[in-house]
PDB file of C-alpha atoms in Angstrom:
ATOM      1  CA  UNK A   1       0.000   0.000   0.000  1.00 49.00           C
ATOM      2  CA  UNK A   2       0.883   3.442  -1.146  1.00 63.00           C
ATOM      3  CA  UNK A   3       2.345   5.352   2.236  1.00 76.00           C
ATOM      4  CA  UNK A   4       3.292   9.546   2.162  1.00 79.00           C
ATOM      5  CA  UNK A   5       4.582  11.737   4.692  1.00 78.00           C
ATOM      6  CA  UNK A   6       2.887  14.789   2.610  1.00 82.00           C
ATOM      7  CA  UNK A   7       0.563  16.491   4.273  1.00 84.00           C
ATOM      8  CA  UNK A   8      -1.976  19.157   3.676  1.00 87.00           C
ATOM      9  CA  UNK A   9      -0.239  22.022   4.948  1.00 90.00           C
ATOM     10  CA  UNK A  10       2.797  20.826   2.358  1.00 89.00           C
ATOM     11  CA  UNK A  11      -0.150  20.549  -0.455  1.00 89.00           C
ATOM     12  CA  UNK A  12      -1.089  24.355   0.707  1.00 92.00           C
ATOM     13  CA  UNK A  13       2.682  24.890   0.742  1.00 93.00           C
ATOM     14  CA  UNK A  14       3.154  23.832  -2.914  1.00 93.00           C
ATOM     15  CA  UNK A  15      -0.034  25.919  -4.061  1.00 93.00           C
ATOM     16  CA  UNK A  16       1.886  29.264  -2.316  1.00 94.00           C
ATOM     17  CA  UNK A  17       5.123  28.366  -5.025  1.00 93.00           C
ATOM     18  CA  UNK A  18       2.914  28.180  -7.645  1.00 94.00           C
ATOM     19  CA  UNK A  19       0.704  31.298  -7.051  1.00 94.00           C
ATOM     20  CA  UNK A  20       4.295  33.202  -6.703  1.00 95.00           C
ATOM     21  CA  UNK A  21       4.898  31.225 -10.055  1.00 94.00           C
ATOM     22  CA  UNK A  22       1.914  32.415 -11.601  1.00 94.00           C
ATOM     23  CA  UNK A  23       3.082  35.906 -10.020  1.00 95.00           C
ATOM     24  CA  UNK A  24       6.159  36.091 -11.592  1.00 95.00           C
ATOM     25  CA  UNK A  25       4.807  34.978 -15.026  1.00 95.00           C
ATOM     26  CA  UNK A  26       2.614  37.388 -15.013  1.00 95.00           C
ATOM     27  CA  UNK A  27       4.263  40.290 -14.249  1.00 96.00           C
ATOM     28  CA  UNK A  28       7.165  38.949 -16.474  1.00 96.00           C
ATOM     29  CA  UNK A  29       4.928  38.083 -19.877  1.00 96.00           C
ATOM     30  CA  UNK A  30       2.925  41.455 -19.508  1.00 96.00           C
ATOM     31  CA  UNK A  31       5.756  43.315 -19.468  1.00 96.00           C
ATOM     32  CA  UNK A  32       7.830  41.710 -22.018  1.00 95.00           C
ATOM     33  CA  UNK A  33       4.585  41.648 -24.123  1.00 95.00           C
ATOM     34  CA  UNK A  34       4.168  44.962 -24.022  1.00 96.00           C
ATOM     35  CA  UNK A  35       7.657  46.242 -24.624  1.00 95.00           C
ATOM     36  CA  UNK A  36       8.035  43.736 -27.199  1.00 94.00           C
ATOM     37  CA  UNK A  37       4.681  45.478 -29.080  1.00 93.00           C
ATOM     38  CA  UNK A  38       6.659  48.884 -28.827  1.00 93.00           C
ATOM     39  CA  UNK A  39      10.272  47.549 -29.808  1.00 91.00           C
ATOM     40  CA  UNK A  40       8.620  45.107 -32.463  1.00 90.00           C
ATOM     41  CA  UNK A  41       6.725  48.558 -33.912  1.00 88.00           C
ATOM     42  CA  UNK A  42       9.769  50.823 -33.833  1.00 87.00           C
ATOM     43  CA  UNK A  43      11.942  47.637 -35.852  1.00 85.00           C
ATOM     44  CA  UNK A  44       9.591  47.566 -38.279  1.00 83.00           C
ATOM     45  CA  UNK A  45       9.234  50.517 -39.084  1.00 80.00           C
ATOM     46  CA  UNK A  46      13.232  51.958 -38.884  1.00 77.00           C
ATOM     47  CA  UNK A  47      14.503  49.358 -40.219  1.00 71.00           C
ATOM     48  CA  UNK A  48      17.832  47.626 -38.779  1.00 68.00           C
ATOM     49  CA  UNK A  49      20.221  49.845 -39.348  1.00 73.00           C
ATOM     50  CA  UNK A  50      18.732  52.805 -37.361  1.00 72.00           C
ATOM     51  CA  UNK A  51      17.401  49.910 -34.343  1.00 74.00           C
ATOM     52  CA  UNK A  52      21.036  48.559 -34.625  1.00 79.00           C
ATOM     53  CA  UNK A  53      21.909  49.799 -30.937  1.00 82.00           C
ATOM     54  CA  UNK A  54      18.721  48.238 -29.211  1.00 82.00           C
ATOM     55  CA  UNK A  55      18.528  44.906 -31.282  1.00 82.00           C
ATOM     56  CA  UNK A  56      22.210  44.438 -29.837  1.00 87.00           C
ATOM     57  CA  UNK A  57      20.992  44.597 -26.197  1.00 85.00           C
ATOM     58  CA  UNK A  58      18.380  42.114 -27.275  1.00 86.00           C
ATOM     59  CA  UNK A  59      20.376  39.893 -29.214  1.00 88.00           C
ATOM     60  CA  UNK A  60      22.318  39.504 -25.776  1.00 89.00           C
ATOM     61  CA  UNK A  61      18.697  38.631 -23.768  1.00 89.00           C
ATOM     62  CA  UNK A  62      18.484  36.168 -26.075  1.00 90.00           C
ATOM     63  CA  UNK A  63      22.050  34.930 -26.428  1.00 91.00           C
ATOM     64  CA  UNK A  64      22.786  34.585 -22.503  1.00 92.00           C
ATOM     65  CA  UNK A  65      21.326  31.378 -20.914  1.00 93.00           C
ATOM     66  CA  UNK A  66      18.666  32.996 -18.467  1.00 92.00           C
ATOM     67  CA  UNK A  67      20.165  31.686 -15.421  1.00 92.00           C
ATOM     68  CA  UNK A  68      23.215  33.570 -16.052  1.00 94.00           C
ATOM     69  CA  UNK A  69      21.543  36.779 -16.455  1.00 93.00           C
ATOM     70  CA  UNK A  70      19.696  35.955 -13.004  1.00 93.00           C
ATOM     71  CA  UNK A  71      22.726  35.827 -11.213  1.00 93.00           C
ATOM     72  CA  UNK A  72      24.379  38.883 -12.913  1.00 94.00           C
ATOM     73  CA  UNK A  73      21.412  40.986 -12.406  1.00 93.00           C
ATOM     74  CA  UNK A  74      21.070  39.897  -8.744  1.00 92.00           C
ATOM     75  CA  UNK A  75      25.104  40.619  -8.278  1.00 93.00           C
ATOM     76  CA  UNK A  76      24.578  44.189 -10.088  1.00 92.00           C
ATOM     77  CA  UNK A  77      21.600  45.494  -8.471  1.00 91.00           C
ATOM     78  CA  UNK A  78      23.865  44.293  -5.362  1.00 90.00           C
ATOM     79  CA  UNK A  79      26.921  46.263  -6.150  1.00 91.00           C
ATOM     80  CA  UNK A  80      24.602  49.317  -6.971  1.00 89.00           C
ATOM     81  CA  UNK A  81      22.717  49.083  -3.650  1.00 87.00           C
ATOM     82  CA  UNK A  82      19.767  49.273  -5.046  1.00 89.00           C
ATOM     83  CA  UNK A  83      18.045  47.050  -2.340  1.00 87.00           C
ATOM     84  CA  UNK A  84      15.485  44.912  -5.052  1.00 90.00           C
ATOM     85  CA  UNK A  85      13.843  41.934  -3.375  1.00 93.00           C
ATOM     86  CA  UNK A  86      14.427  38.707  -5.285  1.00 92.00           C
ATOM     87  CA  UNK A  87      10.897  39.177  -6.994  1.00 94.00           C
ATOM     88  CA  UNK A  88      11.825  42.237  -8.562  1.00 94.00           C
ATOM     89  CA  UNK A  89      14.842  41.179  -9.916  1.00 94.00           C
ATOM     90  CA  UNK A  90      13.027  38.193 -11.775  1.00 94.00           C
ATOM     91  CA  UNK A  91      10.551  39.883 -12.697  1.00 95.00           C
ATOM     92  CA  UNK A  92      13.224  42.745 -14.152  1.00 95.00           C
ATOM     93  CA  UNK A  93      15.274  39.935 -16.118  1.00 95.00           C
ATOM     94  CA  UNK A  94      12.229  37.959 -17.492  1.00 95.00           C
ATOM     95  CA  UNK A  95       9.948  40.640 -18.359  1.00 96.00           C
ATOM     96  CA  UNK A  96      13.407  41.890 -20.237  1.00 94.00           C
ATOM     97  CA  UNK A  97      13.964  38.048 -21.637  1.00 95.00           C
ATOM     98  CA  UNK A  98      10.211  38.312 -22.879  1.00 95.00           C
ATOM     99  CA  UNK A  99      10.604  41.647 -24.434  1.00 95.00           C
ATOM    100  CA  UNK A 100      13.378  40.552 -26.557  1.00 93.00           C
ATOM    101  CA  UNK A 101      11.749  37.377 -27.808  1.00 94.00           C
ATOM    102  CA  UNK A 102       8.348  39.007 -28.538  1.00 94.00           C
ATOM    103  CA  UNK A 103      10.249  42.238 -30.675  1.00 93.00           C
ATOM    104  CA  UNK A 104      10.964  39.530 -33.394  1.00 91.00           C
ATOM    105  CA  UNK A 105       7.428  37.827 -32.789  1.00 94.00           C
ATOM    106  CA  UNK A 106       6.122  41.427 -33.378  1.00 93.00           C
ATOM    107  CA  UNK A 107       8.486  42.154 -36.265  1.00 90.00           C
ATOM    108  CA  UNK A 108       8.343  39.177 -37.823  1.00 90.00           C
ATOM    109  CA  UNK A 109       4.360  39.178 -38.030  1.00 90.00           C
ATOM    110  CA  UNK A 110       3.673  42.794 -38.779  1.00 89.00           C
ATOM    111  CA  UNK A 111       6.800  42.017 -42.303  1.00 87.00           C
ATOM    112  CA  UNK A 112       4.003  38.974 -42.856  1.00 87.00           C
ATOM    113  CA  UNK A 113       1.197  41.386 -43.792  1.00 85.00           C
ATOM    114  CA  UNK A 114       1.314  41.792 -47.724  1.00 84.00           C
ATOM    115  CA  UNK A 115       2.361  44.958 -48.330  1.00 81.00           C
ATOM    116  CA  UNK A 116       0.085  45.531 -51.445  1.00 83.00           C
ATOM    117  CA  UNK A 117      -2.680  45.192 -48.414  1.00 80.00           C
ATOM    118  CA  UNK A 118      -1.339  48.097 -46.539  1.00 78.00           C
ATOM    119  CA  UNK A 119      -0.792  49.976 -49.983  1.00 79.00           C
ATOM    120  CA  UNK A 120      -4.421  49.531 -50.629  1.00 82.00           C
ATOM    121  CA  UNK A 121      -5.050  50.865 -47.203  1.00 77.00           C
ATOM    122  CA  UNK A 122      -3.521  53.422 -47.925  1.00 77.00           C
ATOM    123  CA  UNK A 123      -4.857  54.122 -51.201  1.00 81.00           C
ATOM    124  CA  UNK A 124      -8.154  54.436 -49.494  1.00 78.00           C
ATOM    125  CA  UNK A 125      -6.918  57.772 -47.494  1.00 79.00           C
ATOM    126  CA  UNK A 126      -5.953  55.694 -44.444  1.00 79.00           C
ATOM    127  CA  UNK A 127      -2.998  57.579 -42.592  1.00 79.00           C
ATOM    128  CA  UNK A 128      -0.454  55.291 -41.589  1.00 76.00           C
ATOM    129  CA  UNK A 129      -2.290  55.147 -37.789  1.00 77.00           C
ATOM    130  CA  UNK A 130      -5.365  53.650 -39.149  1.00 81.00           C
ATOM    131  CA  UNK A 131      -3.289  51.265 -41.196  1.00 80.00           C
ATOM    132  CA  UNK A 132      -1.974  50.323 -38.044  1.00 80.00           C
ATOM    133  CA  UNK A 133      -4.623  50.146 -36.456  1.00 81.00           C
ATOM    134  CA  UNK A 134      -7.297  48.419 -38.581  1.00 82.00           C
ATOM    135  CA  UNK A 135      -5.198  46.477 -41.092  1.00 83.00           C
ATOM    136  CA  UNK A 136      -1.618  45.175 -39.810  1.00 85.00           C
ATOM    137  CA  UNK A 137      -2.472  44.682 -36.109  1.00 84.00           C
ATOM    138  CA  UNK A 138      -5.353  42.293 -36.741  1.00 85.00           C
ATOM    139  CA  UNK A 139      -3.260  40.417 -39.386  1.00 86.00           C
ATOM    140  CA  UNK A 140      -0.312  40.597 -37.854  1.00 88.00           C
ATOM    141  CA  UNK A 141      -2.009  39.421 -34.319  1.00 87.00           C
ATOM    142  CA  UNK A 142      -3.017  36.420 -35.916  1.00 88.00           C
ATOM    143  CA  UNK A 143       0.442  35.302 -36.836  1.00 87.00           C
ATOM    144  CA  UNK A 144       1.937  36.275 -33.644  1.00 90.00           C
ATOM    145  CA  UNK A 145      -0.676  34.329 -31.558  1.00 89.00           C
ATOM    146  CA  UNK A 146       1.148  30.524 -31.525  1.00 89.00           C
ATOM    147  CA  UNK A 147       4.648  32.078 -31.092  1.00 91.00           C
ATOM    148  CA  UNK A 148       3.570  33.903 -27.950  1.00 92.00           C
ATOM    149  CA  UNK A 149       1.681  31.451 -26.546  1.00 92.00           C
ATOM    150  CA  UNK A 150       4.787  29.520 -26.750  1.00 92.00           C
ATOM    151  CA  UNK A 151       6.980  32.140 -25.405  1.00 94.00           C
ATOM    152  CA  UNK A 152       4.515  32.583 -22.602  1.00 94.00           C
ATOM    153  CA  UNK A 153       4.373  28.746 -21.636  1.00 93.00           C
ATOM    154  CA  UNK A 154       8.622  28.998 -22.256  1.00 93.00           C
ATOM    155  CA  UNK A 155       8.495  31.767 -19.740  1.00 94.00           C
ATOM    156  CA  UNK A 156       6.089  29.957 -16.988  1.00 94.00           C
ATOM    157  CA  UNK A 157       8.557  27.365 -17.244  1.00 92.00           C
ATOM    158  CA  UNK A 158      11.747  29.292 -16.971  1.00 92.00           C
ATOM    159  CA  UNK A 159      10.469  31.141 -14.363  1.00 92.00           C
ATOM    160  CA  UNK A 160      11.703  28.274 -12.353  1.00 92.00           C
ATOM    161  CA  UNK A 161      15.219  29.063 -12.599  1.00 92.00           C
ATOM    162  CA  UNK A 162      14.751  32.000  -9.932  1.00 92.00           C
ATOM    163  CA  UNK A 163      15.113  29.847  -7.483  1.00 90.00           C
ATOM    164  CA  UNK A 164      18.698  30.525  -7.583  1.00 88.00           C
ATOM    165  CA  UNK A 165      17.641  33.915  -6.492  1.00 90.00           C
ATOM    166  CA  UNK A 166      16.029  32.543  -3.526  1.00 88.00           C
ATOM    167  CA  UNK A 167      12.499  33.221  -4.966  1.00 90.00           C
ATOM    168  CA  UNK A 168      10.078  30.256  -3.301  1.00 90.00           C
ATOM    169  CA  UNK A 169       8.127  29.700  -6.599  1.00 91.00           C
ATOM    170  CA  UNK A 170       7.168  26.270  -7.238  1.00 92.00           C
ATOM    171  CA  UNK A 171      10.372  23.917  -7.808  1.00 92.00           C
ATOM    172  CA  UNK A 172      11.814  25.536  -5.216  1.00 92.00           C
ATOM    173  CA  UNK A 173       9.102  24.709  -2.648  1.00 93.00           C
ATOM    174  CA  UNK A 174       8.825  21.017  -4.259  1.00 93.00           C
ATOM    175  CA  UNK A 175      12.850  21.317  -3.516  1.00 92.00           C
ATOM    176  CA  UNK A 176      12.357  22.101   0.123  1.00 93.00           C
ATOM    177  CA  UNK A 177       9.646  19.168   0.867  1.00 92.00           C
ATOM    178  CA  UNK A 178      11.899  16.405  -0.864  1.00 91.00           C
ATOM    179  CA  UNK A 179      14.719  17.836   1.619  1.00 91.00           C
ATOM    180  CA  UNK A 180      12.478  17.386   4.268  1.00 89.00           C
ATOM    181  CA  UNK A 181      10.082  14.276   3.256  1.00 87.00           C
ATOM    182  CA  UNK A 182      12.582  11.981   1.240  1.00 86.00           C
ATOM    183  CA  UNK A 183      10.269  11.822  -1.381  1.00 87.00           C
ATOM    184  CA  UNK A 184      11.522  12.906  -4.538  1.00 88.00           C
ATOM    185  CA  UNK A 185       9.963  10.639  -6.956  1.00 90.00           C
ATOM    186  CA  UNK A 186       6.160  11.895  -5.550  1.00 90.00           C
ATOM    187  CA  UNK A 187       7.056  15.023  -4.455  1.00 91.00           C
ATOM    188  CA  UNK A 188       8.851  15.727  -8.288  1.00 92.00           C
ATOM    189  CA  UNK A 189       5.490  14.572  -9.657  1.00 93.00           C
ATOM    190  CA  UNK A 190       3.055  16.565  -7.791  1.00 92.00           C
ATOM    191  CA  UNK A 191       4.944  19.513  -9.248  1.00 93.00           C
ATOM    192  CA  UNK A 192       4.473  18.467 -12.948  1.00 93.00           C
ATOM    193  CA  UNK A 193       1.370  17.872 -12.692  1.00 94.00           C
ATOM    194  CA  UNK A 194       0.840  21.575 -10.861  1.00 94.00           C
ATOM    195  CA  UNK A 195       3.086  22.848 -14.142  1.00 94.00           C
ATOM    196  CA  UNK A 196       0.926  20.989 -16.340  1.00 94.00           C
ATOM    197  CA  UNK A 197      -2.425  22.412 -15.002  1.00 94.00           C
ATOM    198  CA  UNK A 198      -1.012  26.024 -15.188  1.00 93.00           C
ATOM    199  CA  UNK A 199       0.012  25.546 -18.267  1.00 93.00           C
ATOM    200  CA  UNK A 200      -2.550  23.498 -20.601  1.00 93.00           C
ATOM    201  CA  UNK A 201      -5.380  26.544 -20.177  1.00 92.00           C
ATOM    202  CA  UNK A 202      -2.758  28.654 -21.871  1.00 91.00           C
ATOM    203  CA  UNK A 203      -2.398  26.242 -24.034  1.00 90.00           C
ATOM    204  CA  UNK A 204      -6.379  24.904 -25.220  1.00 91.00           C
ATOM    205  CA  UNK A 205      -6.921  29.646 -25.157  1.00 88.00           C
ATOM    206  CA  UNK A 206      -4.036  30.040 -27.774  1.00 85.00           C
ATOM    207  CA  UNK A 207      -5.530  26.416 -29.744  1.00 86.00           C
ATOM    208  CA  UNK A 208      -8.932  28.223 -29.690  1.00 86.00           C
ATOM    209  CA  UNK A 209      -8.380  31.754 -30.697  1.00 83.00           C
ATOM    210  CA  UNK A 210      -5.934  29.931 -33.714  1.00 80.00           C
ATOM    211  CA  UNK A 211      -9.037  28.090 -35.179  1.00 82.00           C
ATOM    212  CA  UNK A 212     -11.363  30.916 -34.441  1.00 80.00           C
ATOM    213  CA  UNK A 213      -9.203  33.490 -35.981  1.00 74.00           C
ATOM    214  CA  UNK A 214      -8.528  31.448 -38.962  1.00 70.00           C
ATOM    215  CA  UNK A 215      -8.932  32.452 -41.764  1.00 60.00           C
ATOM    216  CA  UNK A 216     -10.356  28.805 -43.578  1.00 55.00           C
ATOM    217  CA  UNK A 217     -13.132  29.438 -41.155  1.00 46.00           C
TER     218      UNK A 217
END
């Protein structure tokens, strides 16, 4: 018969690391989306040469394993004194991490929009706002949609690394009860199956809005 030292108050204990992973997530994916929108804009629409300087920085976000840019951040923000709690800091370098995937998400589905659509667009006295606005953002949203609900579930599960930072999120608590419990095979499961149930919502939303936005339907 199946025996467990796991009790309730570790079950509550588990849900705690996964609200703070939900937290950090989040925070994290809105930011990054949202900076991503405006960076993913202003490369379009300069061109590489004059976004040379930024895509550089972001070319490093996404060159840098994200663990290492945990640990610098948390070292820098040291040396500077500027006192952030370990949830700032991963929030800082993943909402960053985001950003720098979703710019080429953004770029790379806004270039996908025919451009003989926007010059009919603007052929019918739309000003480059309302082209924006009413032509390349819904087309462009479409396209974007499976890539970010990738990079969102990518980020949910990366989010794990800031344990490292001393963040309790939800490895990190499933960590602390194998220490304590001896039950790593259990323990270790429990905690996929919380990652899975976080995650498969995203997933079934992004499935849904794909077939509903498609264009065959």
């Amino acid at each position: 018969m199946f025996d467990t030292a796991l009790t309730l108050n570790d079950l509550i204990f588990l849900a705690q690391g996964a609200g703070m992973t939900l937290a950090v997530t989040g925070v994290a994916v809105t930011a990054g989306t949202l900076l991503g929108i405006l960076f993913g804009v202003l490369r379009f629409q300069l061109g590489a040469i004059w976004f040379a300087p930024l895509t550089f920085v972001l070319d490093i976000f996404r060159s840098v394993p994200l663990l290492i840019q945990l640990v610098l951040a948390n070292a820098f923000q040291s040396i500077a004194k500027l006192g952030w709690p370990p949830f700032t800091t991963s929030c800082v370098v993943l909402s960053l991490y985001a950003a720098a995937y979703c710019t080429e998400i953004v770029r790379g589905a806004m270039a996908a929009v025919p451009p003989t659509t926007r010059r009919a667009a603007r052929s019918l006295g739309m000003t480059w706002g309302q082209d924006l606005r009413y032509i390349v953002a819904p087309l462009a949203t479409r396209v974007a949609l499976p890539s970010w609900i990738g990079l969102t579930l990518g980020v949910m599960k990366d989010s794990a690394l800031v344990l490292w930072l001393g963040l309790i999120e939800l490895l990190r608590a499933s960590q602390i009860l194998v220490t304590r419990l001896q039950e790593p095979l259990f323990i270790l499961m429990i905690c996929g199956l919380i990652y899975f149930l976080l995650s498969f919502p995203v997933a079934r939303l992004g499935a849904y809005l794909e077939r509903r936005w498609s264009p065959h339907d």
